[in-house]
């Protein structure tokens, strides 16, 4: 074989050994995202925004896993990300206590971990991104007090429908609300802390029981819009929806805002989806920037004064 041909093949061989077959993948930043569930529209919007943000960066490879409302499945998904040695993990945990150890394990193994929306029982992770649920609960409390007659004069029977009682937003939404309404002697809570697991059908069930037990319900405070909607349907099914205010949380245009506009919900409080910000923060860190320990997303009150303009701005009405 001629010398130049030999040199050519040797050079090609060396290059082939240096650059693995999966060279395209090697160059990528791999982000693993573990979602708690995909049953609610809020989660679907969350996933969409996260994917859209990742798509803006050709160097990012995103792997999404659905925990399917099962903490054990979610823990296994995180364990898989640890084994894969992904560059960053994003997780929105179904529950706090059960998922904390696996998140801590990922963090201790040196992988940056971003906790989105629901918090854990310790902060052994890189960053938390989410709304201020206590503040949202307080906003709902103030709205309720105003609706029921104003500070010092508020009066009425109130049903509260909890989200998942093993998750942090439910506890914060409860305590923020009670910071305000417990100062009103005329407000009577007619339900005990319960667990609606953030689901519309559970909101329906809890409200149906409350309707059976009480002749008069003035206001329903549900920890998210699907459960507030379920409660409204339960009241409507026994022709008792009129005269009751229904408050929810989330305020996504195609769901809560639309229900407010239709007069089903009295108000909802924006709980911004954190997926896009999660990807942005992870990339910031991976590209060498310093990031904050907590990023708090904004909220706002949505009722009949602004629902229409929000729907219009989102192209949902003309
Ligand atoms: C969706 C959801 C939202 C709620 C959030 C709380 O799964 O239930 O409706 O605001 O989770 O973590």
Short mmCIF file of C-alpha atoms and ligand atoms in Angstrom, two decimals:
data_model
loop_
_atom_site.label_atom_id
_atom_site.label_comp_id
_atom_site.label_asym_id
_atom_site.label_seq_id
_atom_site.Cartn_x
_atom_site.Cartn_y
_atom_site.Cartn_z
CA UNK A 1 0.00 0.00 0.00
CA UNK A 2 1.29 3.43 -0.93
CA UNK A 3 2.57 5.51 2.00
CA UNK A 4 0.06 8.33 1.49
CA UNK A 5 -2.83 5.86 1.44
CA UNK A 6 -1.51 4.28 4.67
CA UNK A 7 -1.26 7.73 6.31
CA UNK A 8 -4.78 8.56 5.15
CA UNK A 9 -6.25 5.38 6.69
CA UNK A 10 -4.27 5.77 9.90
CA UNK A 11 -5.46 9.36 10.30
CA UNK A 12 -9.06 8.30 9.62
CA UNK A 13 -8.73 5.52 12.22
CA UNK A 14 -7.35 7.91 14.85
CA UNK A 15 -10.17 10.36 14.20
CA UNK A 16 -12.76 7.59 14.43
CA UNK A 17 -11.35 6.54 17.82
CA UNK A 18 -11.34 10.10 19.11
CA UNK A 19 -14.87 10.94 18.01
CA UNK A 20 -17.33 8.30 19.16
CA UNK A 21 -20.21 7.19 16.93
CA UNK A 22 -22.60 9.13 19.13
CA UNK A 23 -20.63 12.35 18.69
CA UNK A 24 -23.84 14.31 18.07
CA UNK A 25 -25.19 13.19 21.45
CA UNK A 26 -21.90 13.76 23.29
CA UNK A 27 -22.05 17.43 22.48
CA UNK A 28 -25.51 17.76 23.95
CA UNK A 29 -26.56 19.06 27.30
CA UNK A 30 -28.89 16.35 28.59
CA UNK A 31 -31.72 17.52 30.86
CA UNK A 32 -33.99 14.98 32.51
CA UNK A 33 -37.41 16.20 33.57
CA UNK A 34 -39.64 14.22 35.91
CA UNK A 35 -43.25 15.42 35.86
CA UNK A 36 -45.64 14.41 38.69
CA UNK A 37 -48.61 13.67 36.45
CA UNK A 38 -50.02 14.71 33.11
CA UNK A 39 -53.71 14.51 33.97
CA UNK A 40 -54.44 18.24 34.43
CA UNK A 41 -54.31 20.94 31.73
CA UNK A 42 -51.99 22.90 34.03
CA UNK A 43 -49.42 20.08 33.76
CA UNK A 44 -49.81 19.89 29.99
CA UNK A 45 -49.18 23.63 29.64
CA UNK A 46 -46.19 23.24 31.98
CA UNK A 47 -44.75 20.47 29.74
CA UNK A 48 -45.42 22.40 26.56
CA UNK A 49 -43.65 25.53 27.79
CA UNK A 50 -40.72 23.44 29.01
CA UNK A 51 -40.37 21.67 25.65
CA UNK A 52 -40.74 24.94 23.72
CA UNK A 53 -37.98 26.53 25.79
CA UNK A 54 -35.69 23.51 25.32
CA UNK A 55 -36.37 23.55 21.56
CA UNK A 56 -34.85 27.02 21.37
CA UNK A 57 -31.48 25.45 22.23
CA UNK A 58 -30.25 22.88 19.69
CA UNK A 59 -27.54 21.74 22.09
CA UNK A 60 -30.13 20.58 24.63
CA UNK A 61 -31.47 17.05 24.68
CA UNK A 62 -34.57 16.81 26.87
CA UNK A 63 -35.83 13.57 28.35
CA UNK A 64 -39.33 13.80 29.88
CA UNK A 65 -40.81 11.17 32.20
CA UNK A 66 -44.40 11.11 33.52
CA UNK A 67 -44.62 10.03 37.16
CA UNK A 68 -48.30 9.14 36.57
CA UNK A 69 -49.37 10.36 40.02
CA UNK A 70 -47.17 7.69 41.60
CA UNK A 71 -44.30 8.77 43.87
CA UNK A 72 -42.53 5.38 43.56
CA UNK A 73 -42.55 5.68 39.77
CA UNK A 74 -41.20 9.21 40.04
CA UNK A 75 -38.39 8.11 42.36
CA UNK A 76 -37.47 5.37 39.86
CA UNK A 77 -37.41 7.96 37.05
CA UNK A 78 -34.97 10.11 39.05
CA UNK A 79 -32.82 7.08 39.80
CA UNK A 80 -32.64 6.38 36.08
CA UNK A 81 -31.51 9.97 35.43
CA UNK A 82 -28.76 9.52 38.05
CA UNK A 83 -27.57 6.34 36.32
CA UNK A 84 -27.60 8.10 32.95
CA UNK A 85 -25.48 10.92 34.45
CA UNK A 86 -27.68 13.58 32.88
CA UNK A 87 -26.32 17.13 33.13
CA UNK A 88 -29.29 18.45 35.11
CA UNK A 89 -32.51 17.12 36.62
CA UNK A 90 -35.76 19.03 36.78
CA UNK A 91 -38.50 17.58 38.97
CA UNK A 92 -42.00 18.60 39.94
CA UNK A 93 -42.60 16.17 42.80
CA UNK A 94 -45.97 14.56 43.39
CA UNK A 95 -45.37 14.56 47.16
CA UNK A 96 -42.73 16.03 49.47
CA UNK A 97 -41.57 13.45 52.04
CA UNK A 98 -41.42 10.37 49.84
CA UNK A 99 -39.45 12.05 47.05
CA UNK A 100 -36.95 14.00 49.16
CA UNK A 101 -34.42 11.13 49.64
CA UNK A 102 -34.07 10.41 45.90
CA UNK A 103 -33.69 14.11 45.05
CA UNK A 104 -31.05 14.42 47.77
CA UNK A 105 -29.26 11.37 46.32
CA UNK A 106 -29.20 12.98 42.87
CA UNK A 107 -27.90 16.25 44.30
CA UNK A 108 -25.26 14.49 46.44
CA UNK A 109 -24.07 12.66 43.31
CA UNK A 110 -23.16 16.03 41.83
CA UNK A 111 -26.07 16.50 39.42
CA UNK A 112 -27.74 19.92 39.66
CA UNK A 113 -31.39 19.46 40.63
CA UNK A 114 -34.15 22.00 40.03
CA UNK A 115 -37.34 21.50 42.03
CA UNK A 116 -40.39 22.98 40.34
CA UNK A 117 -43.80 23.98 41.78
CA UNK A 118 -44.06 21.55 44.73
CA UNK A 119 -41.29 21.72 47.32
CA UNK A 120 -39.58 18.99 49.35
CA UNK A 121 -38.96 18.60 53.08
CA UNK A 122 -35.39 19.93 52.89
CA UNK A 123 -33.53 22.14 50.44
CA UNK A 124 -30.71 19.76 49.48
CA UNK A 125 -31.16 20.61 45.83
CA UNK A 126 -29.84 23.35 43.58
CA UNK A 127 -32.84 25.60 43.17
CA UNK A 128 -36.58 25.86 43.75
CA UNK A 129 -38.80 27.59 41.17
CA UNK A 130 -42.49 28.18 41.79
CA UNK A 131 -45.26 30.48 42.89
CA UNK A 132 -45.62 31.77 46.43
CA UNK A 133 -48.49 29.58 47.61
CA UNK A 134 -48.82 31.29 50.97
CA UNK A 135 -49.22 34.63 49.25
CA UNK A 136 -51.79 33.11 46.89
CA UNK A 137 -53.69 31.65 49.86
CA UNK A 138 -53.69 35.08 51.50
CA UNK A 139 -54.97 36.70 48.31
CA UNK A 140 -57.80 34.15 48.22
CA UNK A 141 -58.49 34.84 51.91
CA UNK A 142 -58.74 38.58 51.29
CA UNK A 143 -61.02 37.99 48.34
CA UNK A 144 -63.23 35.73 50.46
CA UNK A 145 -63.44 38.27 53.29
CA UNK A 146 -64.41 41.03 50.88
CA UNK A 147 -67.00 38.83 49.20
CA UNK A 148 -68.53 37.84 52.53
CA UNK A 149 -69.01 41.39 53.78
CA UNK A 150 -65.61 42.98 54.40
CA UNK A 151 -63.03 43.09 57.19
CA UNK A 152 -64.55 42.71 60.64
CA UNK A 153 -68.03 42.10 59.19
CA UNK A 154 -67.55 39.05 56.99
CA UNK A 155 -70.09 36.28 57.54
CA UNK A 156 -70.75 32.94 55.93
CA UNK A 157 -70.23 29.20 55.69
CA UNK A 158 -67.07 28.23 53.86
CA UNK A 159 -66.03 24.92 52.27
CA UNK A 160 -62.33 24.38 51.67
CA UNK A 161 -61.19 21.68 49.27
CA UNK A 162 -57.56 20.75 49.73
CA UNK A 163 -55.13 19.69 47.03
CA UNK A 164 -52.89 16.69 47.76
CA UNK A 165 -52.33 16.81 51.51
CA UNK A 166 -48.80 15.34 51.17
CA UNK A 167 -47.71 18.20 48.91
CA UNK A 168 -46.40 21.60 50.00
CA UNK A 169 -48.69 23.87 47.90
CA UNK A 170 -51.78 22.47 49.65
CA UNK A 171 -50.36 23.31 53.09
CA UNK A 172 -49.26 26.79 52.04
CA UNK A 173 -52.56 27.52 50.32
CA UNK A 174 -54.32 26.44 53.50
CA UNK A 175 -52.17 28.46 55.90
CA UNK A 176 -52.15 31.63 53.77
CA UNK A 177 -55.95 31.53 53.50
CA UNK A 178 -56.38 30.94 57.22
CA UNK A 179 -53.95 33.76 58.13
CA UNK A 180 -56.67 36.05 56.82
CA UNK A 181 -60.02 34.39 57.40
CA UNK A 182 -59.37 33.10 60.91
CA UNK A 183 -59.48 36.73 62.06
CA UNK A 184 -63.14 36.88 61.05
CA UNK A 185 -65.42 35.50 63.77
CA UNK A 186 -68.39 35.52 61.37
CA UNK A 187 -66.76 33.08 58.96
CA UNK A 188 -67.45 29.45 59.71
CA UNK A 189 -65.37 26.68 58.17
CA UNK A 190 -67.77 23.83 57.61
CA UNK A 191 -65.23 21.27 56.34
CA UNK A 192 -62.25 19.69 58.05
CA UNK A 193 -58.88 19.49 56.27
CA UNK A 194 -59.38 16.94 53.48
CA UNK A 195 -57.50 15.61 50.44
CA UNK A 196 -58.86 16.35 46.98
CA UNK A 197 -55.57 15.25 45.33
CA UNK A 198 -55.96 18.23 42.94
CA UNK A 199 -58.57 16.28 40.98
CA UNK A 200 -61.89 17.54 39.62
CA UNK A 201 -63.82 14.38 40.57
CA UNK A 202 -62.56 14.63 44.15
CA UNK A 203 -63.67 18.27 44.27
CA UNK A 204 -67.09 17.07 43.21
CA UNK A 205 -67.18 14.36 45.92
CA UNK A 206 -66.07 16.64 48.77
CA UNK A 207 -68.59 19.29 47.75
CA UNK A 208 -71.40 16.74 47.36
CA UNK A 209 -70.82 15.64 50.96
CA UNK A 210 -70.78 19.25 52.17
CA UNK A 211 -74.03 19.97 50.32
CA UNK A 212 -75.66 16.96 51.97
CA UNK A 213 -74.58 18.11 55.42
CA UNK A 214 -75.26 21.86 55.16
CA UNK A 215 -78.22 23.87 53.91
CA UNK A 216 -76.22 26.99 53.25
CA UNK A 217 -72.78 27.26 51.64
CA UNK A 218 -71.65 30.80 50.87
CA UNK A 219 -68.20 30.25 49.49
CA UNK A 220 -66.01 27.42 48.25
CA UNK A 221 -62.25 27.78 48.29
CA UNK A 222 -60.61 25.01 46.29
CA UNK A 223 -56.83 24.70 46.08
CA UNK A 224 -56.99 24.54 42.28
CA UNK A 225 -59.39 25.34 39.44
CA UNK A 226 -60.28 21.76 38.45
CA UNK A 227 -61.52 21.05 42.01
CA UNK A 228 -63.39 24.39 42.14
CA UNK A 229 -65.05 23.41 38.88
CA UNK A 230 -65.91 19.95 40.28
CA UNK A 231 -67.46 21.62 43.33
CA UNK A 232 -69.51 23.92 41.11
CA UNK A 233 -70.78 20.90 39.13
CA UNK A 234 -71.80 19.14 42.37
CA UNK A 235 -73.79 22.23 43.43
CA UNK A 236 -75.31 22.62 39.98
CA UNK A 237 -76.40 18.99 39.94
CA UNK A 238 -78.63 19.70 42.98
CA UNK A 239 -79.55 23.20 41.72
CA UNK A 240 -77.64 24.95 44.50
CA UNK A 241 -74.87 26.69 42.56
CA UNK A 242 -76.48 30.15 42.70
CA UNK A 243 -75.53 32.40 45.60
CA UNK A 244 -72.29 30.52 46.27
CA UNK A 245 -68.90 31.92 45.31
CA UNK A 246 -66.37 29.49 43.89
CA UNK A 247 -62.67 30.41 44.21
CA UNK A 248 -59.92 28.40 42.52
CA UNK A 249 -56.19 28.68 41.86
CA UNK A 250 -54.10 28.28 38.66
CA UNK A 251 -55.71 30.75 36.27
CA UNK A 252 -54.64 29.19 33.01
CA UNK A 253 -56.47 30.91 30.14
CA UNK A 254 -58.15 27.88 28.57
CA UNK A 255 -59.41 26.62 31.93
CA UNK A 256 -59.76 28.83 35.04
CA UNK A 257 -59.91 32.15 33.21
CA UNK A 258 -62.54 30.75 30.83
CA UNK A 259 -64.59 29.48 33.79
CA UNK A 260 -64.44 32.90 35.42
CA UNK A 261 -65.55 34.50 32.17
CA UNK A 262 -68.46 32.04 31.94
CA UNK A 263 -69.54 32.89 35.51
CA UNK A 264 -68.74 29.40 36.83
CA UNK A 265 -65.89 30.54 39.08
CA UNK A 266 -66.00 33.86 40.92
CA UNK A 267 -62.24 34.26 40.91
CA UNK A 268 -59.01 32.39 40.37
CA UNK A 269 -55.44 33.25 41.33
CA UNK A 270 -52.64 32.83 38.82
CA UNK A 271 -50.18 30.05 39.63
CA UNK A 272 -47.68 30.40 36.84
CA UNK A 273 -46.38 27.18 35.27
CA UNK A 274 -42.60 26.91 35.94
CA UNK A 275 -41.37 24.75 32.99
CA UNK A 276 -39.86 27.44 30.75
CA UNK A 277 -38.12 29.15 33.67
CA UNK A 278 -36.80 25.75 34.82
CA UNK A 279 -35.01 25.16 31.51
CA UNK A 280 -33.68 28.74 31.47
CA UNK A 281 -32.28 28.46 35.00
CA UNK A 282 -30.69 25.05 34.35
CA UNK A 283 -28.95 26.36 31.23
CA UNK A 284 -27.75 29.46 33.06
CA UNK A 285 -26.07 27.26 35.66
CA UNK A 286 -24.65 24.80 33.14
CA UNK A 287 -23.17 27.69 31.19
CA UNK A 288 -21.36 28.95 34.28
CA UNK A 289 -23.64 31.68 35.62
CA UNK A 290 -24.57 31.93 39.28
CA UNK A 291 -28.23 31.42 40.10
CA UNK A 292 -30.47 32.14 43.08
CA UNK A 293 -31.56 29.43 45.52
CA UNK A 294 -35.24 30.31 44.98
CA UNK A 295 -37.05 31.86 42.05
CA UNK A 296 -40.58 33.04 42.87
CA UNK A 297 -43.04 33.32 40.03
CA UNK A 298 -45.64 36.10 39.98
CA UNK A 299 -49.35 35.79 40.73
CA UNK A 300 -52.44 37.92 40.15
CA UNK A 301 -56.13 37.89 40.93
CA UNK A 302 -58.42 37.07 38.03
CA UNK A 303 -62.14 37.80 38.28
CA UNK A 304 -64.83 39.31 36.10
CA UNK A 305 -62.94 42.60 35.95
CA UNK A 306 -60.05 41.17 33.90
CA UNK A 307 -60.95 37.66 32.66
CA UNK A 308 -62.23 38.90 29.32
CA UNK A 309 -59.09 40.88 28.52
CA UNK A 310 -56.88 37.90 29.44
CA UNK A 311 -58.89 35.63 27.13
CA UNK A 312 -58.62 38.22 24.36
CA UNK A 313 -54.87 38.62 24.86
CA UNK A 314 -54.54 34.84 24.52
CA UNK A 315 -56.63 34.73 21.35
CA UNK A 316 -59.39 32.72 23.05
CA UNK A 317 -62.11 35.27 22.27
CA UNK A 318 -62.35 38.04 19.68
C1 LIG B 1 -51.57 20.28 38.73
C2 LIG B 1 -51.76 20.99 39.99
C3 LIG B 1 -52.21 22.40 39.80
C4 LIG B 1 -51.82 22.98 41.08
C5 LIG B 1 -50.45 22.38 41.25
C6 LIG B 1 -49.99 22.35 42.65
O1 LIG B 1 -51.15 18.97 38.94
O2 LIG B 1 -52.68 20.29 40.74
O3 LIG B 1 -53.58 22.50 39.53
O4 LIG B 1 -51.84 24.34 41.14
O5 LIG B 1 -50.56 21.10 40.72
O6 LIG B 1 -48.79 21.70 42.77
#
